[in-house]
Amino acid sequence: MLLAEANFRLDAQAVDYVLLGFYFVIVLGIGVLARRSISSSLDFFLSGRSLPAWVTGLAFVSANLGAVEVFGMTANGAQFGIPTVHYYWIGAIPAMVFLGIVMMPFYYGSKVRSVPEYLNRRFGPASHLVNGISFATAQVLISGINLFALGSVVNVLLGWPLWLSIVLSAAIVLTYTAIGGLSAAIYNEVLQFFVIVAMLIPLTVVGLHRVGGWEGLVDRIADKGNEISSWPGTNLTGIGDATLSVLGIVFGLGFVLSFGYWTTNFAEVQRGLSAKSMSAAKRTPLIGAFPKTLLPLVIVIPGMLAAVISPELAAAKAQLAANPNATTDVQFNDAIKLLIRDVLPNGMLGVAITGLAASFMAGMAANVSAFNTVFTYDIWQTYIRKNRPDAYYLKVGRVITIVGVVAAIGTAFIAAGYENIMTYLQTLFSFFNAPLFATFILGLFWKRMTPAAGWSGLVAGTLSALAVFILANSGAVTWFGSPDSQGPSFVGAGAAFVVDILVSVIVSVRTKPKPDKELTGLVWSLTPRESRKHGEEGEDRGWYRKPSVLAGGVLVLTVVLNIIFW
Amino acid sequence: MASRGSLFDLRWIIALLFGVYGVVLLVMGIGFESDADRAKTGGFNVNLWVGIGMLVFTALMALWALIRPLRIPDEAK
């Protein structure tokens, strides 16, 4: 174990530490500067709805560019190759466009301060509580996972003790989110986005240079049939039949999982709610979609490069190809660490370490800032201490940020002890989004849907996802892929979606709906067109600021990339 | 509202970070490229080129911030 760890140790020198240290100074400086703009709880939790679209748009991508994304997608690149792009072009872009064009007008226009608050206004307290509590809990646990990932990277790459790395990283995130609120988190996310890109692009370029360009990379990949073309992606889904595999990707990943995640996850939607106008809110996911479309080129390709450049990873991959149950010295999850170690000299090495740290802090800060908002507005203000002056809730927000981070530290230490449990938990959370999306979409377009249908659909959908998850992991059912492939999560999400819709419809028919006048601004048919429209004056003018133009542009770009990597 | 007027311009902060990074990498690329580095990168002086790239990016950010400075929103409207 000790030997294996020593293999990853990067030869970081003074210059690399200086680059990392300078970044931390800037990060904390942003927290201090952002504090000056906070005079109310809305400033703290939603940046006073004042941010420009390019800032919220880049933060939108960055909030998702955490540990799971950077390690997970390079790992998938190393293991499966090009089919990994489906997580972006099928699994993100259509949902981001849908959020910007269809759903954001309701979130932003109804002036709700969180996703659970929308549920409260549309369906009442039962679904609000179900969602509010499960979301807040999930955010703390996920930020603990991000924290553990960050701590273990610092531990493995630089040799600092794990506990010190975890506490130090948590302290930095806590400092800037508690003093500077969402503005500090978002401004840092934008900075983090650029630092992460400054790590990924050189990594890709140098890696490709080493193997002799794209042709050289293709030459060195053993399984060209599966790893060079994106469709049907049977190696990614674990579903043997090509047609079923395509269906799994399009409906499971592209529709249920991705729409569930991108359109209802408050950690993402919150970035849009902090925008300064309806137009900027709509543009937030659309602007974010452009970098999201291009990211796989510098995330998936480095993963593939690691699997041919790093001798350890290449050996592990060959071993696994011969025997899927083989125990290997390194894991696919180590791909980006190995590539950084093998191709970057000091200097760039510092930028890459900073990029990794930035990525995990971005993910964690997004979780923390979504958690404190939901806890303060949706749990504390709605059920525990109502009608206090605004300054009180601002104080609660700061205190609960500290509580959340301390709980995340606890989770990180639990994760350190039981790594498998955390992996399961994470898969589980991805299931929770699928029924949520079903409830949202039905509630948004069908005014007849009743409050009772709201909570019962959510509960039934979540339970059915859980059932699929248990069936797959116990090995009782295997036709939709093995437990460690993506098949079960596609099927689980699909089942959750269908069951949620069925239960919601049946319960709606038998219970009493809310009167129309309480649903204005919350349901499509009862919301006047005027209140969904965005302004086109002042800083929202210009053809390139039209949401429809941006949406069309990113869809065309996605189709073109799909054709190139078909 | 005073709170909005006092928001700082993020573009200058981005320019500051990448300006410093760019200079450090440029110096590393010009003055300190070792044989071990060349073996890692396959002879591609990554510090030099990324340093140049970061300085160009810094200039663009600064230019953008100069041409379109932050305006304090007119609350009367």
Short mmCIF file of N, CA and C in Angstrom, two decimals, chain A residues 11 13 15 18-20 22-23 26 29-30 33-34 36-39 43 47-52 54-55 183 186-188 190-191 194-195 198 202 205-206 209-210 276 340-351 354 538-539 541 544-545, chain B residues 1-25 27-29 32-34 36-51 54 57 61 64 68-73 75 77:
data_model
loop_
_atom_site.label_atom_id
_atom_site.label_comp_id
_atom_site.label_asym_id
_atom_site.label_seq_id
_atom_site.Cartn_x
_atom_site.Cartn_y
_atom_site.Cartn_z
N ASP A 11 6.80 15.27 -8.00
CA ASP A 11 8.04 15.92 -7.62
C ASP A 11 7.79 17.43 -7.56
N GLN A 13 8.07 21.17 -6.54
CA GLN A 13 9.14 21.99 -6.01
C GLN A 13 8.61 23.34 -5.58
N VAL A 15 8.52 26.24 -6.79
CA VAL A 15 7.73 27.03 -7.74
C VAL A 15 6.28 26.53 -7.79
N VAL A 18 4.46 27.76 -4.80
CA VAL A 18 4.19 29.20 -4.90
C VAL A 18 2.92 29.43 -5.73
N LEU A 19 2.80 28.70 -6.85
CA LEU A 19 1.62 28.86 -7.70
C LEU A 19 0.35 28.47 -6.95
N LEU A 20 0.43 27.35 -6.21
CA LEU A 20 -0.73 26.89 -5.44
C LEU A 20 -1.07 27.90 -4.34
N PHE A 22 -0.37 31.13 -4.19
CA PHE A 22 -0.89 32.38 -4.74
C PHE A 22 -2.38 32.24 -5.07
N TYR A 23 -2.75 31.07 -5.57
CA TYR A 23 -4.16 30.82 -5.89
C TYR A 23 -5.02 30.92 -4.62
N ILE A 26 -5.68 34.47 -3.63
CA ILE A 26 -6.70 35.10 -4.47
C ILE A 26 -8.10 34.62 -4.06
N GLY A 29 -9.08 36.26 -0.96
CA GLY A 29 -9.27 37.68 -1.26
C GLY A 29 -10.66 37.93 -1.86
N ILE A 30 -11.09 37.03 -2.75
CA ILE A 30 -12.42 37.17 -3.34
C ILE A 30 -13.49 37.10 -2.26
N LEU A 33 -13.52 40.48 -0.51
CA LEU A 33 -14.10 41.52 -1.36
C LEU A 33 -15.61 41.35 -1.51
N ALA A 34 -16.06 40.07 -1.63
CA ALA A 34 -17.48 39.82 -1.84
C ALA A 34 -18.30 40.19 -0.61
N ARG A 36 -18.23 42.78 1.11
CA ARG A 36 -18.68 44.18 1.10
C ARG A 36 -20.02 44.35 0.41
N SER A 37 -20.39 43.40 -0.45
CA SER A 37 -21.63 43.59 -1.20
C SER A 37 -22.81 42.92 -0.51
N ILE A 38 -22.62 42.43 0.72
CA ILE A 38 -23.72 41.73 1.39
C ILE A 38 -24.39 42.63 2.42
N SER A 39 -25.67 42.98 2.17
CA SER A 39 -26.38 43.72 3.21
C SER A 39 -27.71 43.07 3.56
N ASP A 43 -28.72 38.94 -0.65
CA ASP A 43 -27.35 39.17 -1.13
C ASP A 43 -26.48 37.95 -0.82
N SER A 47 -26.78 36.26 -4.18
CA SER A 47 -25.99 37.36 -4.73
C SER A 47 -26.85 38.57 -5.07
N GLY A 48 -27.97 38.76 -4.34
CA GLY A 48 -28.85 39.89 -4.60
C GLY A 48 -29.44 39.89 -6.00
N ARG A 49 -29.48 38.73 -6.66
CA ARG A 49 -29.92 38.61 -8.06
C ARG A 49 -29.30 39.71 -8.91
N SER A 50 -27.99 39.77 -8.94
CA SER A 50 -27.33 40.91 -9.58
C SER A 50 -26.19 40.54 -10.52
N LEU A 51 -25.94 39.24 -10.75
CA LEU A 51 -24.72 38.88 -11.48
C LEU A 51 -24.94 38.84 -13.00
N PRO A 52 -23.90 39.18 -13.78
CA PRO A 52 -24.00 39.10 -15.24
C PRO A 52 -24.00 37.65 -15.72
N TRP A 54 -22.41 35.99 -18.08
CA TRP A 54 -21.18 35.21 -18.34
C TRP A 54 -20.62 34.64 -17.04
N VAL A 55 -20.81 35.39 -15.93
CA VAL A 55 -20.33 34.91 -14.64
C VAL A 55 -21.17 33.72 -14.17
N SER A 183 -21.95 35.02 -3.73
CA SER A 183 -21.10 35.79 -4.66
C SER A 183 -19.68 35.27 -4.62
N ILE A 186 -19.56 31.90 -6.30
CA ILE A 186 -19.70 31.98 -7.76
C ILE A 186 -18.48 32.63 -8.40
N TYR A 187 -17.99 33.74 -7.83
CA TYR A 187 -16.79 34.36 -8.41
C TYR A 187 -15.63 33.37 -8.40
N ASN A 188 -15.51 32.62 -7.31
CA ASN A 188 -14.44 31.62 -7.26
C ASN A 188 -14.66 30.50 -8.26
N VAL A 190 -15.94 30.82 -11.19
CA VAL A 190 -15.50 31.32 -12.50
C VAL A 190 -13.98 31.21 -12.60
N LEU A 191 -13.30 31.67 -11.55
CA LEU A 191 -11.84 31.58 -11.51
C LEU A 191 -11.40 30.11 -11.60
N PHE A 194 -11.45 28.66 -15.11
CA PHE A 194 -10.30 28.98 -15.95
C PHE A 194 -9.05 28.20 -15.51
N VAL A 195 -8.89 28.02 -14.19
CA VAL A 195 -7.71 27.29 -13.71
C VAL A 195 -7.79 25.81 -14.12
N ALA A 198 -6.93 25.62 -17.62
CA ALA A 198 -5.48 25.83 -17.78
C ALA A 198 -4.69 24.58 -17.40
N PRO A 202 -3.25 22.08 -21.56
CA PRO A 202 -1.85 21.64 -21.73
C PRO A 202 -1.66 20.13 -21.56
N VAL A 205 -2.65 18.63 -24.84
CA VAL A 205 -1.72 18.96 -25.92
C VAL A 205 -0.41 18.19 -25.77
N VAL A 206 0.15 18.21 -24.55
CA VAL A 206 1.43 17.51 -24.33
C VAL A 206 1.25 16.01 -24.52
N HIS A 209 1.07 15.24 -28.11
CA HIS A 209 2.41 15.41 -28.68
C HIS A 209 3.27 14.16 -28.41
N ARG A 210 3.15 13.64 -27.19
CA ARG A 210 3.94 12.46 -26.82
C ARG A 210 3.62 11.24 -27.67
N LYS A 276 -28.88 38.69 -12.98
CA LYS A 276 -29.47 40.00 -12.69
C LYS A 276 -30.76 40.28 -13.44
N ILE A 340 -0.64 13.50 -15.19
CA ILE A 340 0.03 14.71 -14.69
C ILE A 340 1.46 14.37 -14.27
N ARG A 341 1.63 13.28 -13.55
CA ARG A 341 2.95 12.86 -13.08
C ARG A 341 3.90 12.59 -14.25
N ASP A 342 3.34 11.98 -15.32
CA ASP A 342 4.21 11.52 -16.41
C ASP A 342 4.53 12.57 -17.47
N VAL A 343 3.69 13.58 -17.64
CA VAL A 343 3.97 14.49 -18.76
C VAL A 343 4.23 15.94 -18.38
N LEU A 344 3.93 16.37 -17.15
CA LEU A 344 4.08 17.80 -16.86
C LEU A 344 5.34 18.11 -16.06
N PRO A 345 6.15 19.07 -16.53
CA PRO A 345 7.34 19.49 -15.79
C PRO A 345 6.95 20.47 -14.68
N ASN A 346 7.87 20.73 -13.73
CA ASN A 346 7.61 21.72 -12.68
C ASN A 346 7.23 23.04 -13.31
N GLY A 347 6.35 23.74 -12.64
CA GLY A 347 5.77 24.95 -13.26
C GLY A 347 4.36 24.58 -13.67
N MET A 348 4.23 23.89 -14.80
CA MET A 348 2.93 23.41 -15.23
C MET A 348 2.36 22.44 -14.18
N LEU A 349 3.28 21.73 -13.52
CA LEU A 349 2.84 20.80 -12.47
C LEU A 349 2.10 21.55 -11.37
N GLY A 350 2.61 22.72 -10.99
CA GLY A 350 1.95 23.54 -9.98
C GLY A 350 0.57 23.97 -10.44
N VAL A 351 0.47 24.36 -11.74
CA VAL A 351 -0.82 24.76 -12.28
C VAL A 351 -1.80 23.58 -12.22
N THR A 354 -2.94 22.96 -8.69
CA THR A 354 -3.91 24.01 -8.40
C THR A 354 -5.24 23.70 -9.07
N GLY A 538 -31.23 47.60 -22.74
CA GLY A 538 -30.05 47.81 -21.89
C GLY A 538 -29.02 46.71 -22.08
N GLU A 539 -28.62 46.08 -20.99
CA GLU A 539 -27.55 45.08 -21.09
C GLU A 539 -28.07 43.73 -21.59
N ARG A 541 -29.67 43.60 -24.59
CA ARG A 541 -29.96 43.77 -26.02
C ARG A 541 -28.92 43.02 -26.86
N TYR A 544 -26.79 38.41 -30.15
CA TYR A 544 -25.99 37.35 -29.53
C TYR A 544 -26.39 37.14 -28.08
N ARG A 545 -27.28 37.98 -27.56
CA ARG A 545 -27.76 37.75 -26.21
C ARG A 545 -29.14 37.11 -26.20
N MET B 1 -28.98 51.02 -4.90
CA MET B 1 -28.58 50.29 -3.70
C MET B 1 -27.06 50.25 -3.60
N ALA B 2 -26.58 50.62 -2.45
CA ALA B 2 -25.13 50.70 -2.28
C ALA B 2 -24.46 49.35 -2.49
N SER B 3 -25.16 48.28 -2.11
CA SER B 3 -24.54 46.97 -2.14
C SER B 3 -24.12 46.57 -3.56
N ARG B 4 -24.92 46.96 -4.55
CA ARG B 4 -24.57 46.55 -5.92
C ARG B 4 -23.41 47.38 -6.47
N GLY B 5 -23.41 48.67 -6.10
CA GLY B 5 -22.39 49.56 -6.65
C GLY B 5 -21.00 49.12 -6.24
N SER B 6 -20.90 48.52 -5.07
CA SER B 6 -19.56 48.23 -4.58
C SER B 6 -19.02 46.87 -5.06
N LEU B 7 -19.78 46.18 -5.91
CA LEU B 7 -19.26 44.91 -6.45
C LEU B 7 -17.97 45.17 -7.23
N PHE B 8 -16.98 44.31 -7.02
CA PHE B 8 -15.71 44.52 -7.70
C PHE B 8 -15.74 43.81 -9.07
N ASP B 9 -14.78 44.15 -9.90
CA ASP B 9 -14.76 43.58 -11.25
C ASP B 9 -13.92 42.31 -11.26
N LEU B 10 -14.59 41.19 -11.44
CA LEU B 10 -13.93 39.88 -11.42
C LEU B 10 -12.86 39.76 -12.51
N ARG B 11 -13.08 40.47 -13.63
CA ARG B 11 -12.14 40.32 -14.75
C ARG B 11 -10.72 40.73 -14.37
N TRP B 12 -10.59 41.74 -13.51
CA TRP B 12 -9.25 42.15 -13.09
C TRP B 12 -8.59 41.10 -12.20
N ILE B 13 -9.41 40.40 -11.42
CA ILE B 13 -8.85 39.35 -10.55
C ILE B 13 -8.35 38.18 -11.39
N ILE B 14 -9.15 37.82 -12.42
CA ILE B 14 -8.72 36.75 -13.32
C ILE B 14 -7.43 37.17 -14.01
N ALA B 15 -7.38 38.42 -14.45
CA ALA B 15 -6.17 38.92 -15.12
C ALA B 15 -4.97 38.87 -14.19
N LEU B 16 -5.18 39.23 -12.92
CA LEU B 16 -4.08 39.21 -11.95
C LEU B 16 -3.53 37.79 -11.79
N LEU B 17 -4.43 36.82 -11.57
CA LEU B 17 -3.98 35.44 -11.35
C LEU B 17 -3.21 34.92 -12.57
N PHE B 18 -3.80 35.07 -13.75
CA PHE B 18 -3.15 34.50 -14.93
C PHE B 18 -1.95 35.32 -15.38
N GLY B 19 -1.92 36.61 -15.04
CA GLY B 19 -0.73 37.41 -15.32
C GLY B 19 0.46 36.86 -14.55
N VAL B 20 0.27 36.63 -13.26
CA VAL B 20 1.35 36.10 -12.42
C VAL B 20 1.74 34.68 -12.88
N TYR B 21 0.73 33.83 -13.11
CA TYR B 21 1.00 32.47 -13.58
C TYR B 21 1.78 32.49 -14.90
N GLY B 22 1.34 33.36 -15.80
CA GLY B 22 1.97 33.44 -17.12
C GLY B 22 3.45 33.80 -17.01
N VAL B 23 3.74 34.81 -16.18
CA VAL B 23 5.14 35.24 -16.03
C VAL B 23 5.98 34.11 -15.43
N VAL B 24 5.46 33.46 -14.39
CA VAL B 24 6.21 32.38 -13.74
C VAL B 24 6.50 31.25 -14.74
N LEU B 25 5.47 30.85 -15.50
CA LEU B 25 5.66 29.76 -16.46
C LEU B 25 6.62 30.16 -17.57
N VAL B 27 9.11 32.27 -17.38
CA VAL B 27 10.46 32.22 -16.82
C VAL B 27 10.94 30.76 -16.72
N MET B 28 10.06 29.89 -16.23
CA MET B 28 10.41 28.46 -16.14
C MET B 28 10.72 27.90 -17.52
N GLY B 29 9.93 28.30 -18.51
CA GLY B 29 10.10 27.76 -19.86
C GLY B 29 11.37 28.25 -20.51
N PHE B 32 14.59 27.46 -17.30
CA PHE B 32 14.79 26.28 -16.45
C PHE B 32 14.32 24.97 -17.07
N GLU B 33 14.36 24.84 -18.38
CA GLU B 33 13.88 23.59 -18.97
C GLU B 33 15.00 22.55 -18.89
N SER B 34 14.77 21.48 -18.15
CA SER B 34 15.81 20.46 -17.96
C SER B 34 15.61 19.30 -18.94
N ALA B 36 15.23 16.27 -18.06
CA ALA B 36 14.15 15.44 -17.52
C ALA B 36 12.79 15.97 -17.98
N ASP B 37 12.65 17.32 -17.99
CA ASP B 37 11.41 17.92 -18.46
C ASP B 37 11.15 17.53 -19.91
N ARG B 38 12.21 17.64 -20.74
CA ARG B 38 12.04 17.34 -22.16
C ARG B 38 11.64 15.89 -22.38
N ALA B 39 12.14 15.01 -21.51
CA ALA B 39 11.76 13.60 -21.63
C ALA B 39 10.27 13.42 -21.32
N LYS B 40 9.80 14.16 -20.31
CA LYS B 40 8.38 14.07 -19.94
C LYS B 40 7.47 14.57 -21.05
N THR B 41 7.85 15.69 -21.62
CA THR B 41 6.93 16.35 -22.56
C THR B 41 7.18 15.94 -24.00
N GLY B 42 8.19 15.13 -24.24
CA GLY B 42 8.52 14.78 -25.61
C GLY B 42 9.10 15.96 -26.38
N GLY B 43 9.79 16.87 -25.66
CA GLY B 43 10.46 17.98 -26.31
C GLY B 43 9.60 19.20 -26.55
N PHE B 44 8.37 19.18 -26.07
CA PHE B 44 7.48 20.32 -26.25
C PHE B 44 7.60 21.20 -25.03
N ASN B 45 8.08 22.45 -25.20
CA ASN B 45 8.30 23.31 -24.05
C ASN B 45 6.97 23.86 -23.54
N VAL B 46 6.31 23.05 -22.72
CA VAL B 46 4.93 23.37 -22.33
C VAL B 46 4.87 24.61 -21.44
N ASN B 47 5.86 24.81 -20.57
CA ASN B 47 5.84 25.99 -19.71
C ASN B 47 5.90 27.27 -20.54
N LEU B 48 6.77 27.27 -21.55
CA LEU B 48 6.91 28.44 -22.40
C LEU B 48 5.59 28.77 -23.11
N TRP B 49 5.02 27.77 -23.75
CA TRP B 49 3.83 28.04 -24.56
C TRP B 49 2.62 28.34 -23.72
N VAL B 50 2.45 27.61 -22.61
CA VAL B 50 1.30 27.91 -21.75
C VAL B 50 1.49 29.29 -21.11
N GLY B 51 2.73 29.62 -20.77
CA GLY B 51 3.01 30.96 -20.23
C GLY B 51 2.58 32.04 -21.21
N MET B 54 -1.19 32.17 -21.40
CA MET B 54 -1.81 32.82 -20.24
C MET B 54 -1.66 34.33 -20.31
N PHE B 57 -4.18 35.63 -22.71
CA PHE B 57 -5.49 35.57 -22.05
C PHE B 57 -5.64 36.74 -21.06
N MET B 61 -8.51 39.69 -21.11
CA MET B 61 -9.37 39.98 -19.97
C MET B 61 -9.26 41.47 -19.59
N TRP B 64 -10.91 43.67 -22.17
CA TRP B 64 -12.38 43.60 -22.02
C TRP B 64 -12.84 44.49 -20.85
N ARG B 68 -15.20 47.69 -21.63
CA ARG B 68 -16.54 47.64 -21.03
C ARG B 68 -16.45 47.64 -19.52
N PRO B 69 -16.14 48.80 -18.92
CA PRO B 69 -16.01 48.80 -17.46
C PRO B 69 -17.35 48.50 -16.80
N LEU B 70 -17.30 48.02 -15.57
CA LEU B 70 -18.52 47.75 -14.80
C LEU B 70 -19.28 49.05 -14.63
N ARG B 71 -20.57 48.99 -14.92
CA ARG B 71 -21.39 50.17 -14.66
C ARG B 71 -22.25 49.92 -13.44
N ILE B 72 -22.38 50.92 -12.63
CA ILE B 72 -23.25 50.78 -11.46
C ILE B 72 -24.69 50.90 -11.95
N PRO B 73 -25.51 49.88 -11.69
CA PRO B 73 -26.87 49.90 -12.22
C PRO B 73 -27.63 51.11 -11.71
N GLU B 75 -30.53 52.61 -10.28
CA GLU B 75 -31.67 52.07 -9.53
C GLU B 75 -32.96 52.81 -9.83
N LYS B 77 -34.25 53.43 -12.60
CA LYS B 77 -35.00 52.83 -13.71
C LYS B 77 -35.70 51.55 -13.29
#
